[in-house]
mmCIF file of N, CA and C in Angstrom:
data_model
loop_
_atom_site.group_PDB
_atom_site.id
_atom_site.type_symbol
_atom_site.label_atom_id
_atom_site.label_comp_id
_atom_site.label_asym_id
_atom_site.label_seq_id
_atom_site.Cartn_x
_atom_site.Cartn_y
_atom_site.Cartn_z
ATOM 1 N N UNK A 89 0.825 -1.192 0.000
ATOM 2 C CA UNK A 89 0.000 0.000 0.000
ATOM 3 C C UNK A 89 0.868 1.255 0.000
ATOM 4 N N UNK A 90 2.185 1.232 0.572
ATOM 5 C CA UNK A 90 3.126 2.751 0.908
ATOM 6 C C UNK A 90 3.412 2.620 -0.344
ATOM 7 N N UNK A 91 3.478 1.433 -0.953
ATOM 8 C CA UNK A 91 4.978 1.880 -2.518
ATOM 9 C C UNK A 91 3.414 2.352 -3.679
ATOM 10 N N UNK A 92 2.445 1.797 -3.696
ATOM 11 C CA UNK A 92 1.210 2.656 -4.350
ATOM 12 C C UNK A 92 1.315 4.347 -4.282
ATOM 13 N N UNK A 93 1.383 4.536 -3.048
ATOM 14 C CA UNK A 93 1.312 6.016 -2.281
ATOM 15 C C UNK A 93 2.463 6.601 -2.587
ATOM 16 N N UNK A 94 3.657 5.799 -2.706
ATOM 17 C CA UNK A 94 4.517 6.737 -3.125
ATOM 18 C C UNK A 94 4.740 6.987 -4.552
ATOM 19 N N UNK A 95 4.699 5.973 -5.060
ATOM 20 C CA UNK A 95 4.261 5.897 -6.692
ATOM 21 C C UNK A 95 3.012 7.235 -7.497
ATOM 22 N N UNK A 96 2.076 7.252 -6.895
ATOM 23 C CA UNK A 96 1.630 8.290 -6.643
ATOM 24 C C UNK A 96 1.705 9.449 -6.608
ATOM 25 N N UNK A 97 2.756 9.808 -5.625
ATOM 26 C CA UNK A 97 3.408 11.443 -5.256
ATOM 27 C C UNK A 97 4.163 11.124 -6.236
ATOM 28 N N UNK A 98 5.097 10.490 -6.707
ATOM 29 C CA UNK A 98 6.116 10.849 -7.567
ATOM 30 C C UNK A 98 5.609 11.036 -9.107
ATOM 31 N N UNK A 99 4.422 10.375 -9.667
ATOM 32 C CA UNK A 99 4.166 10.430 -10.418
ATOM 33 C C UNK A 99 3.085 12.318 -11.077
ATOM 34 N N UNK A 100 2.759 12.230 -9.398
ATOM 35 C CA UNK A 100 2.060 13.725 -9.252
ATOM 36 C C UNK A 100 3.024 15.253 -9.935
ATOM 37 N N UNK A 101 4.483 14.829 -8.801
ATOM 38 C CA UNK A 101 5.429 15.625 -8.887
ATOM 39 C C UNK A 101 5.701 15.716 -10.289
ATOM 40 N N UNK A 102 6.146 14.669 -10.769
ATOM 41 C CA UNK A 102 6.505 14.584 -11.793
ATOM 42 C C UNK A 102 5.703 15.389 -13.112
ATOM 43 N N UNK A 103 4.236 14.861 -13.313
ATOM 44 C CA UNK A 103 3.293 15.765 -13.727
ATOM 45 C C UNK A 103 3.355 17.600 -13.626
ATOM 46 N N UNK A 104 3.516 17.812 -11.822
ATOM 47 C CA UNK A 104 3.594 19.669 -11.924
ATOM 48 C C UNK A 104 5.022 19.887 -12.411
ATOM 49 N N UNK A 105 5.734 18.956 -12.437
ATOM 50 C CA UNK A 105 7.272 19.580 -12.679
ATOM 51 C C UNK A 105 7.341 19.629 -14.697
ATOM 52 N N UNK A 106 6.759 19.548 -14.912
ATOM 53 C CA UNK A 106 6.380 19.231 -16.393
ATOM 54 C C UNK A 106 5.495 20.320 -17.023
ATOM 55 N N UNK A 107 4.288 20.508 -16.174
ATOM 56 C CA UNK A 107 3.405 21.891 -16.847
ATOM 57 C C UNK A 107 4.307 22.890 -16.042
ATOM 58 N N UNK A 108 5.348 23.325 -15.385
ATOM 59 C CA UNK A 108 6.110 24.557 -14.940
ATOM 60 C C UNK A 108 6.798 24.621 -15.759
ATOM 61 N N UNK A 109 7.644 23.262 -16.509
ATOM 62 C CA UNK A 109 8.596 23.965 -17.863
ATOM 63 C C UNK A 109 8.066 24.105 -18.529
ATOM 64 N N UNK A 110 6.753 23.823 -18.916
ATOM 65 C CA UNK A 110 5.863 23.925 -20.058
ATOM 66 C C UNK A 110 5.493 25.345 -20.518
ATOM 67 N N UNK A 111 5.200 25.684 -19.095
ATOM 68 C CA UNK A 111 4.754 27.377 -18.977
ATOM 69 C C UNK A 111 5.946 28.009 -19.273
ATOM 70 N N UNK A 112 7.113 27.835 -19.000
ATOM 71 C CA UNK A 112 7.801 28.972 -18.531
ATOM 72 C C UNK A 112 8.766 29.029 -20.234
ATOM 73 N N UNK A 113 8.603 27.690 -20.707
ATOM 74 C CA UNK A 113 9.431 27.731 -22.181
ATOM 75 C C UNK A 113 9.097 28.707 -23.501
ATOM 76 N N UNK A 114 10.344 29.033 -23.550
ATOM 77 C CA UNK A 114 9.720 30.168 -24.807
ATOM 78 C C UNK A 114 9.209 31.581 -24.121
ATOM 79 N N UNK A 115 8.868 31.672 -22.967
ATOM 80 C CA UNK A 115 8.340 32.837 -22.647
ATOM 81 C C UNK A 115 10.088 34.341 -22.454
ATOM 82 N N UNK A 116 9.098 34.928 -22.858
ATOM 83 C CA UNK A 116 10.394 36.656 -22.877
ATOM 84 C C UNK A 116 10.477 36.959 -21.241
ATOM 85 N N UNK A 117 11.558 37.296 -20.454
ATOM 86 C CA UNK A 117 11.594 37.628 -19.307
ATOM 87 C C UNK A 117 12.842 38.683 -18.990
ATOM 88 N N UNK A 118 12.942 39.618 -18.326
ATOM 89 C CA UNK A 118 13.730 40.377 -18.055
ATOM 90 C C UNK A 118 15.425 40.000 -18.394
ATOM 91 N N UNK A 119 16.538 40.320 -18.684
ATOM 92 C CA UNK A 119 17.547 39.347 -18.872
ATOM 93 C C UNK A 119 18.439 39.678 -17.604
ATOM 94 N N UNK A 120 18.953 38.472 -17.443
ATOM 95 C CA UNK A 120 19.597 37.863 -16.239
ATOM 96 C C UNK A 120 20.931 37.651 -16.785
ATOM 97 N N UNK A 121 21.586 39.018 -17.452
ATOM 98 C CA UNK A 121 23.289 38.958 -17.756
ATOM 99 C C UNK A 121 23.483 39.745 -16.783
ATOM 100 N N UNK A 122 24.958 39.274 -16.488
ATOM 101 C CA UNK A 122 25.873 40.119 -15.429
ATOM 102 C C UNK A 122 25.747 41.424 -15.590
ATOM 103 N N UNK A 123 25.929 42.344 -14.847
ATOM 104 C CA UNK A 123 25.977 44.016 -15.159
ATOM 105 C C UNK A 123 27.570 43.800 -16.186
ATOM 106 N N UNK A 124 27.010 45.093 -17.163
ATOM 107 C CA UNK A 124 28.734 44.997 -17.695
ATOM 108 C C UNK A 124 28.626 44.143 -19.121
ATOM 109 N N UNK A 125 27.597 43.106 -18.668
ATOM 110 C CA UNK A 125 27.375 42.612 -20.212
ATOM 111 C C UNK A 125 26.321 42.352 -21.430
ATOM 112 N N UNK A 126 25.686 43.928 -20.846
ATOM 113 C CA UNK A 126 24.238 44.146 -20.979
ATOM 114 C C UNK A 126 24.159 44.113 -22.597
ATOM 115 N N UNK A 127 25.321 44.811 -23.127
ATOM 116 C CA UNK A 127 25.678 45.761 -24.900
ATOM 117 C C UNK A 127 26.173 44.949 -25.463
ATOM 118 N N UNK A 128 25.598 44.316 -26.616
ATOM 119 C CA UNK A 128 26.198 43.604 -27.703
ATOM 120 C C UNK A 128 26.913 44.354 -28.635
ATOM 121 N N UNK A 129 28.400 44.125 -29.434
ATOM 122 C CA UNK A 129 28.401 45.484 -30.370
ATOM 123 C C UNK A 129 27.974 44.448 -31.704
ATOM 124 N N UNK A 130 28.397 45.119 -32.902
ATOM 125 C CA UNK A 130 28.144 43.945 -34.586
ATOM 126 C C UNK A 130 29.735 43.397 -33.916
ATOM 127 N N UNK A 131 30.580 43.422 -33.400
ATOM 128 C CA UNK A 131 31.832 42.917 -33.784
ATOM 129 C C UNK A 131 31.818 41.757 -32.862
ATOM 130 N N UNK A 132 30.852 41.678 -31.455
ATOM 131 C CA UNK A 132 30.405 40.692 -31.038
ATOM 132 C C UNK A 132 29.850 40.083 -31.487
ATOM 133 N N UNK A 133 28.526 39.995 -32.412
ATOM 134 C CA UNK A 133 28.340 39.301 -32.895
ATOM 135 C C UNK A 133 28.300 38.712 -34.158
ATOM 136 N N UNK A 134 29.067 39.277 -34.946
ATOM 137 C CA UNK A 134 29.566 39.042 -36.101
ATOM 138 C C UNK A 134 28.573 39.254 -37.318
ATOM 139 N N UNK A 135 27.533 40.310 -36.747
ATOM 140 C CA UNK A 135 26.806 41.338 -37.924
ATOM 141 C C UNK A 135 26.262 42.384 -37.474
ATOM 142 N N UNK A 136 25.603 43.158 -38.724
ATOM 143 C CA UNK A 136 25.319 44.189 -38.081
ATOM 144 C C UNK A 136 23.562 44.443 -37.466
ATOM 145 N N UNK A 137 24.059 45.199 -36.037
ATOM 146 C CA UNK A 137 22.970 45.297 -35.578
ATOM 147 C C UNK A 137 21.465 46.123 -36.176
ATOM 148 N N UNK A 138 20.225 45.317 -36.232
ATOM 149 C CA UNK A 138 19.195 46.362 -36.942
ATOM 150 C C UNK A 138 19.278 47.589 -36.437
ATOM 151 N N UNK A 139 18.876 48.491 -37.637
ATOM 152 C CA UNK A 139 18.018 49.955 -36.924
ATOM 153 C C UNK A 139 17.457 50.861 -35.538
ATOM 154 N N UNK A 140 16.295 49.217 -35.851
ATOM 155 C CA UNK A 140 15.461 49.142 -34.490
ATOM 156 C C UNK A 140 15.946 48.486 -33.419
ATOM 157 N N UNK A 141 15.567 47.055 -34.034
ATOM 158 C CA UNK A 141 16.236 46.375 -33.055
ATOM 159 C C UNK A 141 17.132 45.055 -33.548
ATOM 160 N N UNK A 142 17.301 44.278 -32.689
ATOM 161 C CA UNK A 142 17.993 42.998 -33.277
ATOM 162 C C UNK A 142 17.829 41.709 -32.749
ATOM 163 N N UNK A 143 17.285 40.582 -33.055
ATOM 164 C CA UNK A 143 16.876 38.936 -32.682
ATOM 165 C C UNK A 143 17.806 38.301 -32.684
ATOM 166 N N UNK A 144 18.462 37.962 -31.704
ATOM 167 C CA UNK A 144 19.806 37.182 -31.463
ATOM 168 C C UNK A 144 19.158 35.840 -30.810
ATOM 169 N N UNK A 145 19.731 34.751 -31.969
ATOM 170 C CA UNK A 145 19.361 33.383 -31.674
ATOM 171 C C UNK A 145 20.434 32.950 -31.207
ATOM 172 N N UNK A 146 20.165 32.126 -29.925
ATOM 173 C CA UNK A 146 21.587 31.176 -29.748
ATOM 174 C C UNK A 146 21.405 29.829 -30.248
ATOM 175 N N UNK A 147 22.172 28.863 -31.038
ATOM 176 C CA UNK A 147 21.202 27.653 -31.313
ATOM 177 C C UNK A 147 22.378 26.548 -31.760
ATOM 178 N N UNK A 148 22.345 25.289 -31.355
ATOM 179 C CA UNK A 148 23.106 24.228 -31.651
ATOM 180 C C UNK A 148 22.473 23.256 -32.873
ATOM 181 N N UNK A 149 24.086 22.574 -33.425
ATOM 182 C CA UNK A 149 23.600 22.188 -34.796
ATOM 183 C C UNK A 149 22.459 21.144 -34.610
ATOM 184 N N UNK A 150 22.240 20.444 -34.093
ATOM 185 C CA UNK A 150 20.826 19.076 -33.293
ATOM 186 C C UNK A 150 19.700 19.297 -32.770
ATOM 187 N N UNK A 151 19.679 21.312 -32.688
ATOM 188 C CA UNK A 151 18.147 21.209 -31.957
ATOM 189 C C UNK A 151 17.292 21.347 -32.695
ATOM 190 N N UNK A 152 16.153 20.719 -32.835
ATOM 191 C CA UNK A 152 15.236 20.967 -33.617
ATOM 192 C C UNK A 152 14.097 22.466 -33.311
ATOM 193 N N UNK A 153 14.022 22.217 -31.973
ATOM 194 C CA UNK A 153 13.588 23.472 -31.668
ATOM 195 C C UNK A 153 14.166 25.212 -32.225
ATOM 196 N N UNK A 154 15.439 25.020 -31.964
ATOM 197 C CA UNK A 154 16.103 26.190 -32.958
ATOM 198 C C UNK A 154 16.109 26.638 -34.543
ATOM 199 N N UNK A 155 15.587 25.495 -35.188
ATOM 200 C CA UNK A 155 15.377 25.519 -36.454
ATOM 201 C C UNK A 155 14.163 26.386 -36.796
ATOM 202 N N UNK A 156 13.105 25.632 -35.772
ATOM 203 C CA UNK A 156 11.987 26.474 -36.078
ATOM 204 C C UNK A 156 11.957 27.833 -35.679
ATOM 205 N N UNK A 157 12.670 28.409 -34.126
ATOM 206 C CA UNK A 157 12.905 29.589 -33.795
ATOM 207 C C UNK A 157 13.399 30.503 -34.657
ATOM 208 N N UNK A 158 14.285 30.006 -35.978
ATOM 209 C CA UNK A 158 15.066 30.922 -36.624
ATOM 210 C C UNK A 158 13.884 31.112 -38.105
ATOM 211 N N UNK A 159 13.021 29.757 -38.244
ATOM 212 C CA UNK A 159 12.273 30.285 -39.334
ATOM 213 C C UNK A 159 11.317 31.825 -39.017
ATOM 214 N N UNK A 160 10.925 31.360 -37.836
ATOM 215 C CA UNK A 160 9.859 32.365 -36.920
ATOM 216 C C UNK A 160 10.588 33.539 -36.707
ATOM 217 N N UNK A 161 11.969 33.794 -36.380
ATOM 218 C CA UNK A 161 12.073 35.576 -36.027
ATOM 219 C C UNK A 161 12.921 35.816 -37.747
ATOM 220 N N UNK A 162 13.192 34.933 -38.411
ATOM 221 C CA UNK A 162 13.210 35.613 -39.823
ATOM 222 C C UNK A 162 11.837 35.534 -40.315
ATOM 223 N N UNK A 163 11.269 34.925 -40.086
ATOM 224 C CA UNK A 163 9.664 36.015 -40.644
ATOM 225 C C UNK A 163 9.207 36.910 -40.025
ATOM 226 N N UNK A 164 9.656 37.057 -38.808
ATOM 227 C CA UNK A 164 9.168 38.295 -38.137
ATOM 228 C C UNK A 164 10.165 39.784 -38.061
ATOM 229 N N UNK A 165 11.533 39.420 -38.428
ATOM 230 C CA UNK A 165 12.143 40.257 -38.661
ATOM 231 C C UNK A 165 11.417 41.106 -40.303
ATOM 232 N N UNK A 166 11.480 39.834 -41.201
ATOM 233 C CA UNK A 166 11.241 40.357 -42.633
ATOM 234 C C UNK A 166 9.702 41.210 -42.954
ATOM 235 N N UNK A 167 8.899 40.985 -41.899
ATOM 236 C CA UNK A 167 7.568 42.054 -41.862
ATOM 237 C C UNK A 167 8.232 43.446 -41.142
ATOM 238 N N UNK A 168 9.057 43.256 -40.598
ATOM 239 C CA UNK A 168 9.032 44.662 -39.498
ATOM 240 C C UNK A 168 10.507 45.662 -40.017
ATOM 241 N N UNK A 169 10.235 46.534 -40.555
ATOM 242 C CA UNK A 169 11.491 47.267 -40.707
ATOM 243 C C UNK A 169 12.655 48.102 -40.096
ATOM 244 N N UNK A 170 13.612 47.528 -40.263
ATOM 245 C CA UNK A 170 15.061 48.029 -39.316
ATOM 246 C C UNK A 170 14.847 46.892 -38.181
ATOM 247 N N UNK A 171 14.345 45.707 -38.144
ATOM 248 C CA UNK A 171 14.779 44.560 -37.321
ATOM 249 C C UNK A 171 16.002 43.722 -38.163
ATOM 250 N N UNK A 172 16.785 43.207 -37.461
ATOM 251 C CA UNK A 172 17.425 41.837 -38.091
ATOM 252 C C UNK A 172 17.600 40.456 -37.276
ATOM 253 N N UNK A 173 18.058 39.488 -37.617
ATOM 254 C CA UNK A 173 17.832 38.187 -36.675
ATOM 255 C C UNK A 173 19.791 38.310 -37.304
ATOM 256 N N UNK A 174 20.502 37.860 -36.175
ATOM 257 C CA UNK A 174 21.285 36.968 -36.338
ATOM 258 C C UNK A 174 21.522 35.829 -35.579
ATOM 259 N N UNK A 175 22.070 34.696 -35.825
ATOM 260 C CA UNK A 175 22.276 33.457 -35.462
ATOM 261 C C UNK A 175 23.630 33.342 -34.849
ATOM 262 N N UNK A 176 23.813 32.767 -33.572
ATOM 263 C CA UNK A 176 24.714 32.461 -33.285
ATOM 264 C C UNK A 176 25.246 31.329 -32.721
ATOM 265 N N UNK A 177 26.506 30.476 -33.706
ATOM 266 C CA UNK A 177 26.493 28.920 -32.986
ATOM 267 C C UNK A 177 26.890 28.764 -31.997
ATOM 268 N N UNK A 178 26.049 28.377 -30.371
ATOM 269 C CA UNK A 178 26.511 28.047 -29.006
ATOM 270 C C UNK A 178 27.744 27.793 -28.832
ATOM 271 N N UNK A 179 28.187 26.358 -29.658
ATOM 272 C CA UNK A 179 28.919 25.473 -29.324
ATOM 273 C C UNK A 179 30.516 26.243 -30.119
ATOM 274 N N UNK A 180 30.102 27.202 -30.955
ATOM 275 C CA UNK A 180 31.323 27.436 -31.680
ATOM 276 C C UNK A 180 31.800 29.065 -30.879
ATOM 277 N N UNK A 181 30.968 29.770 -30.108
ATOM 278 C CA UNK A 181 30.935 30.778 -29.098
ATOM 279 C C UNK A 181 31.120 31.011 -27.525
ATOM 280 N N UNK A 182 31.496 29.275 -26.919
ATOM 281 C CA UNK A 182 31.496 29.497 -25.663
ATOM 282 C C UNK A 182 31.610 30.270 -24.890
ATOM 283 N N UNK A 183 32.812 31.337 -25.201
ATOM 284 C CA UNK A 183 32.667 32.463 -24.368
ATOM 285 C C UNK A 183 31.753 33.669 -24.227
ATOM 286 N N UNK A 184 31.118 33.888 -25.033
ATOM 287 C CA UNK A 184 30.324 34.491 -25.251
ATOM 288 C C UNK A 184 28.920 33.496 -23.996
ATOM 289 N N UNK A 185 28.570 32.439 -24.605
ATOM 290 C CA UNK A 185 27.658 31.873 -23.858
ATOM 291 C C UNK A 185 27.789 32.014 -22.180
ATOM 292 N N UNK A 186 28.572 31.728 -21.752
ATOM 293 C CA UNK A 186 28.817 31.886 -20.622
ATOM 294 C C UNK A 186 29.121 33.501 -20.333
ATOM 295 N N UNK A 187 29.500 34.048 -20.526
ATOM 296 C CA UNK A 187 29.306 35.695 -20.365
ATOM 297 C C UNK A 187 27.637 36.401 -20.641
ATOM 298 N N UNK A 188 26.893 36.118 -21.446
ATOM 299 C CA UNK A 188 25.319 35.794 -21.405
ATOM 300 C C UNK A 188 24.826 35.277 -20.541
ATOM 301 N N UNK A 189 25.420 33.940 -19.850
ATOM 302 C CA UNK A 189 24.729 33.028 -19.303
ATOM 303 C C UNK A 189 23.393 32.269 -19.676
ATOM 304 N N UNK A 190 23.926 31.795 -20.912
ATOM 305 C CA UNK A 190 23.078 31.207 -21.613
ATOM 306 C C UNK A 190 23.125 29.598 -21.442
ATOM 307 N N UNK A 191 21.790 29.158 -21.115
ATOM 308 C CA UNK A 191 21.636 27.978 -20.249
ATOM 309 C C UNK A 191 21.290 26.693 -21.211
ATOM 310 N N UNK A 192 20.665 27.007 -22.360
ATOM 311 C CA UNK A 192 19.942 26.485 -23.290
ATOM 312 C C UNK A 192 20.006 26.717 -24.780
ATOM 313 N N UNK A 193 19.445 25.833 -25.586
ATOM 314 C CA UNK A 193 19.285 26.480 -26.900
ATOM 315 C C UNK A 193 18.024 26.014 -27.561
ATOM 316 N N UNK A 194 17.501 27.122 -28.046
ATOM 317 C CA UNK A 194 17.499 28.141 -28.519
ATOM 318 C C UNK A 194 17.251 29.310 -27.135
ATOM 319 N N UNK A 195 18.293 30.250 -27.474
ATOM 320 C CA UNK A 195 18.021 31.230 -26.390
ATOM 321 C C UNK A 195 17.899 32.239 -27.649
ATOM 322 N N UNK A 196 17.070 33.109 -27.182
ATOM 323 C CA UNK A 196 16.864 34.691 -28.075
ATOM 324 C C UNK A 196 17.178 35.552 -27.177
ATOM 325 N N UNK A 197 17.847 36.779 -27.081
ATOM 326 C CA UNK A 197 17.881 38.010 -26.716
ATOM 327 C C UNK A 197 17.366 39.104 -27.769
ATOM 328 N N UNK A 198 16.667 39.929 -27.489
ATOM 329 C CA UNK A 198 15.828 41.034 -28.232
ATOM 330 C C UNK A 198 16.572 42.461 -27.702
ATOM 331 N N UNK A 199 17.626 42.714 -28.435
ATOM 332 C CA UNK A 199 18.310 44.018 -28.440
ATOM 333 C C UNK A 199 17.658 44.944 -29.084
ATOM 334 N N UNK A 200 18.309 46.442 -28.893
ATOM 335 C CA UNK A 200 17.338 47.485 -28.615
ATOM 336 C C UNK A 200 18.146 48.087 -30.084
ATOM 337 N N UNK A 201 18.181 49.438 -30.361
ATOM 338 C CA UNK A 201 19.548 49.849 -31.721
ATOM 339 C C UNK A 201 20.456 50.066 -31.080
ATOM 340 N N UNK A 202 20.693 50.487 -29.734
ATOM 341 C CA UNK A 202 22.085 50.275 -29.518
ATOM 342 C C UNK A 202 23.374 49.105 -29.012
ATOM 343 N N UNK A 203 21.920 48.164 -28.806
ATOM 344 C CA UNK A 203 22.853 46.622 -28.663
ATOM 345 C C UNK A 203 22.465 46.407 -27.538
ATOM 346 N N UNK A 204 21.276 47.139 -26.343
ATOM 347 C CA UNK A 204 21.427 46.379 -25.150
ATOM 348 C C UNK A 204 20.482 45.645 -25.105
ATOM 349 N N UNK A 205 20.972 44.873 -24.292
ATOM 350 C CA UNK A 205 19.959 43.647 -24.217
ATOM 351 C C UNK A 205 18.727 43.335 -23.584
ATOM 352 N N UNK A 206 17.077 43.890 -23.753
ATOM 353 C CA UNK A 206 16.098 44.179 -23.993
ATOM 354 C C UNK A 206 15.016 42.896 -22.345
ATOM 355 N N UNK A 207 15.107 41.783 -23.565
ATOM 356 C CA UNK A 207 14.565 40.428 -22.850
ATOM 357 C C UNK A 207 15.100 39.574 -23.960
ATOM 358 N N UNK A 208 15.139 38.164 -22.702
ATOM 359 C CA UNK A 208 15.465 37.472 -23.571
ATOM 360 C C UNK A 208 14.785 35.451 -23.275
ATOM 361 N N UNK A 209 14.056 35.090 -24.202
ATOM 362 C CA UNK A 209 13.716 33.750 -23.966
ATOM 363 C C UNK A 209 14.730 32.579 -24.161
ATOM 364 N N UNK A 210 14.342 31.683 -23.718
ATOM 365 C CA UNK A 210 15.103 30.288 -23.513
ATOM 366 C C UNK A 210 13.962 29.447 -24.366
ATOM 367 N N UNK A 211 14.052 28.785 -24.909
ATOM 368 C CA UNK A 211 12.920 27.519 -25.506
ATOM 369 C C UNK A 211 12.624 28.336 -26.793
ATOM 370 N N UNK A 212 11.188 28.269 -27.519
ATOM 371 C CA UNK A 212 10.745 27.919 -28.842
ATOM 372 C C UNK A 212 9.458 29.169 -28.269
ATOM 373 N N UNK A 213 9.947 30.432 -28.574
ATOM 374 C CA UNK A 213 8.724 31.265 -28.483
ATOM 375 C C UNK A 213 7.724 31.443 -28.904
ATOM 376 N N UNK A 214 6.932 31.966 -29.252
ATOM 377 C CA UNK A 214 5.041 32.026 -30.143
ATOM 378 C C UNK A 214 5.735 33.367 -30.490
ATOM 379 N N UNK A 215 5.308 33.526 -31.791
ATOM 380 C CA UNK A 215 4.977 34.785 -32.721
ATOM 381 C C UNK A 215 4.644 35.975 -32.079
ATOM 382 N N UNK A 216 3.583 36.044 -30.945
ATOM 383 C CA UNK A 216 2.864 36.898 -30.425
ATOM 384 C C UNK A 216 3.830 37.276 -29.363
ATOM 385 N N UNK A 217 4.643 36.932 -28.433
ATOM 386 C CA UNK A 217 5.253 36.590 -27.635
ATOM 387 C C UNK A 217 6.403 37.767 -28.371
ATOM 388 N N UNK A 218 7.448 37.373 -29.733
ATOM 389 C CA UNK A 218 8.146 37.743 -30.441
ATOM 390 C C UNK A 218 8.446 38.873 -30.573
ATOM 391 N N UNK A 219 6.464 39.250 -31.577
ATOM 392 C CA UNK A 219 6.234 40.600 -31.148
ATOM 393 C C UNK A 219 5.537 41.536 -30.129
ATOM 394 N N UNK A 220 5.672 40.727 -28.908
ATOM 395 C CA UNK A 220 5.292 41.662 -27.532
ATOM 396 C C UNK A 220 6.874 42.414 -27.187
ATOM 397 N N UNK A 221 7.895 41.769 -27.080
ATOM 398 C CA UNK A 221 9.393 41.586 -26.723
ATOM 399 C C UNK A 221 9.790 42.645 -27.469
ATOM 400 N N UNK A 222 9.748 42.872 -28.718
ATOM 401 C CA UNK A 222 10.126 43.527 -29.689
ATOM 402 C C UNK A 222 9.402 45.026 -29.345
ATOM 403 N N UNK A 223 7.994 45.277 -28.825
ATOM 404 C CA UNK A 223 7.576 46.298 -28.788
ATOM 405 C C UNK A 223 7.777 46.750 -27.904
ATOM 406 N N UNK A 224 8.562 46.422 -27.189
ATOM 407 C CA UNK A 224 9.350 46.568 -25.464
ATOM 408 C C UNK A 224 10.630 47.226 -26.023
ATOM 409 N N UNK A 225 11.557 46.734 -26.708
ATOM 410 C CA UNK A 225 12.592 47.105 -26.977
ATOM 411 C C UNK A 225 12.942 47.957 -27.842
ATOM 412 N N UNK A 226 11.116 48.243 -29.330
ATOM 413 C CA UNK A 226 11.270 49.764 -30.112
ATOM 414 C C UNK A 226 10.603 50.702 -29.409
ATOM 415 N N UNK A 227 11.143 51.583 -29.558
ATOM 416 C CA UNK A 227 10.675 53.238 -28.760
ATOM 417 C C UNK A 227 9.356 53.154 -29.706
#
């Protein structure tokens, strides 16, 4: 009867621990870089920053999730003018990643025109989401 009961709770846990990443993936949230490493310049990231603003993907060659992230903010860059998306490979940038503190991939940061860094999601964002982030970061 206890190993039922515990079978149970764990299977419970297991369940809320599942709709909390569920919720929280993909969503835009304040960014959590060190002070100091707020400003991206183009020479960091090896293009140039939009107008407005700029969609910085972080993304490894195996995720599938990143594939789709990059179709989604290049269509959302290509409706909105003076945005750009650039891509950047995790695994070929470490230092950079860890100076971000970038935990995951696909990570986005949503820079502003002068390169600072706005919000930024972890996971596979929604469109709407994209452009909420974005209207945060154009004047």
């Amino acid at each position: 009867m206890i190993g039922i009961v515990v079978l149970l709770v764990a299977v419970l846990l297991t369940a809320i621990t599942a709709m909390a990443f569920k919720a929280r993936n993909g969503r835009f949230a304040a960014s959590t870089v060190p002070a100091g490493a707020e400003v991206l310049t183009a020479a960091d990231l090896g293009g140039a920053l939009g107008e407005r603003a700029t969609l910085v993907q972080f993304s490894s060659a195996f995720c599938s999730p990143c594939r789709a992230t990059r179709i989604l903010l290049d269509d959302v860059a290509a409706k909105l003018d003076g945005v750009v998306t650039i891509d950047i490979d995790a695994e070929a940038h470490l230092d950079m990643v860890r100076r971000l503190n970038i935990m995951r991939t696909p990570t986005v940061l949503v820079l502003d025109a002068g390169g600072a860094i706005s919000t930024r999601a972890s996971g596979l964002p929604r469109r709407e989401q994209v452009l909420a982030a974005l209207g945060e970061a154009i004047p």
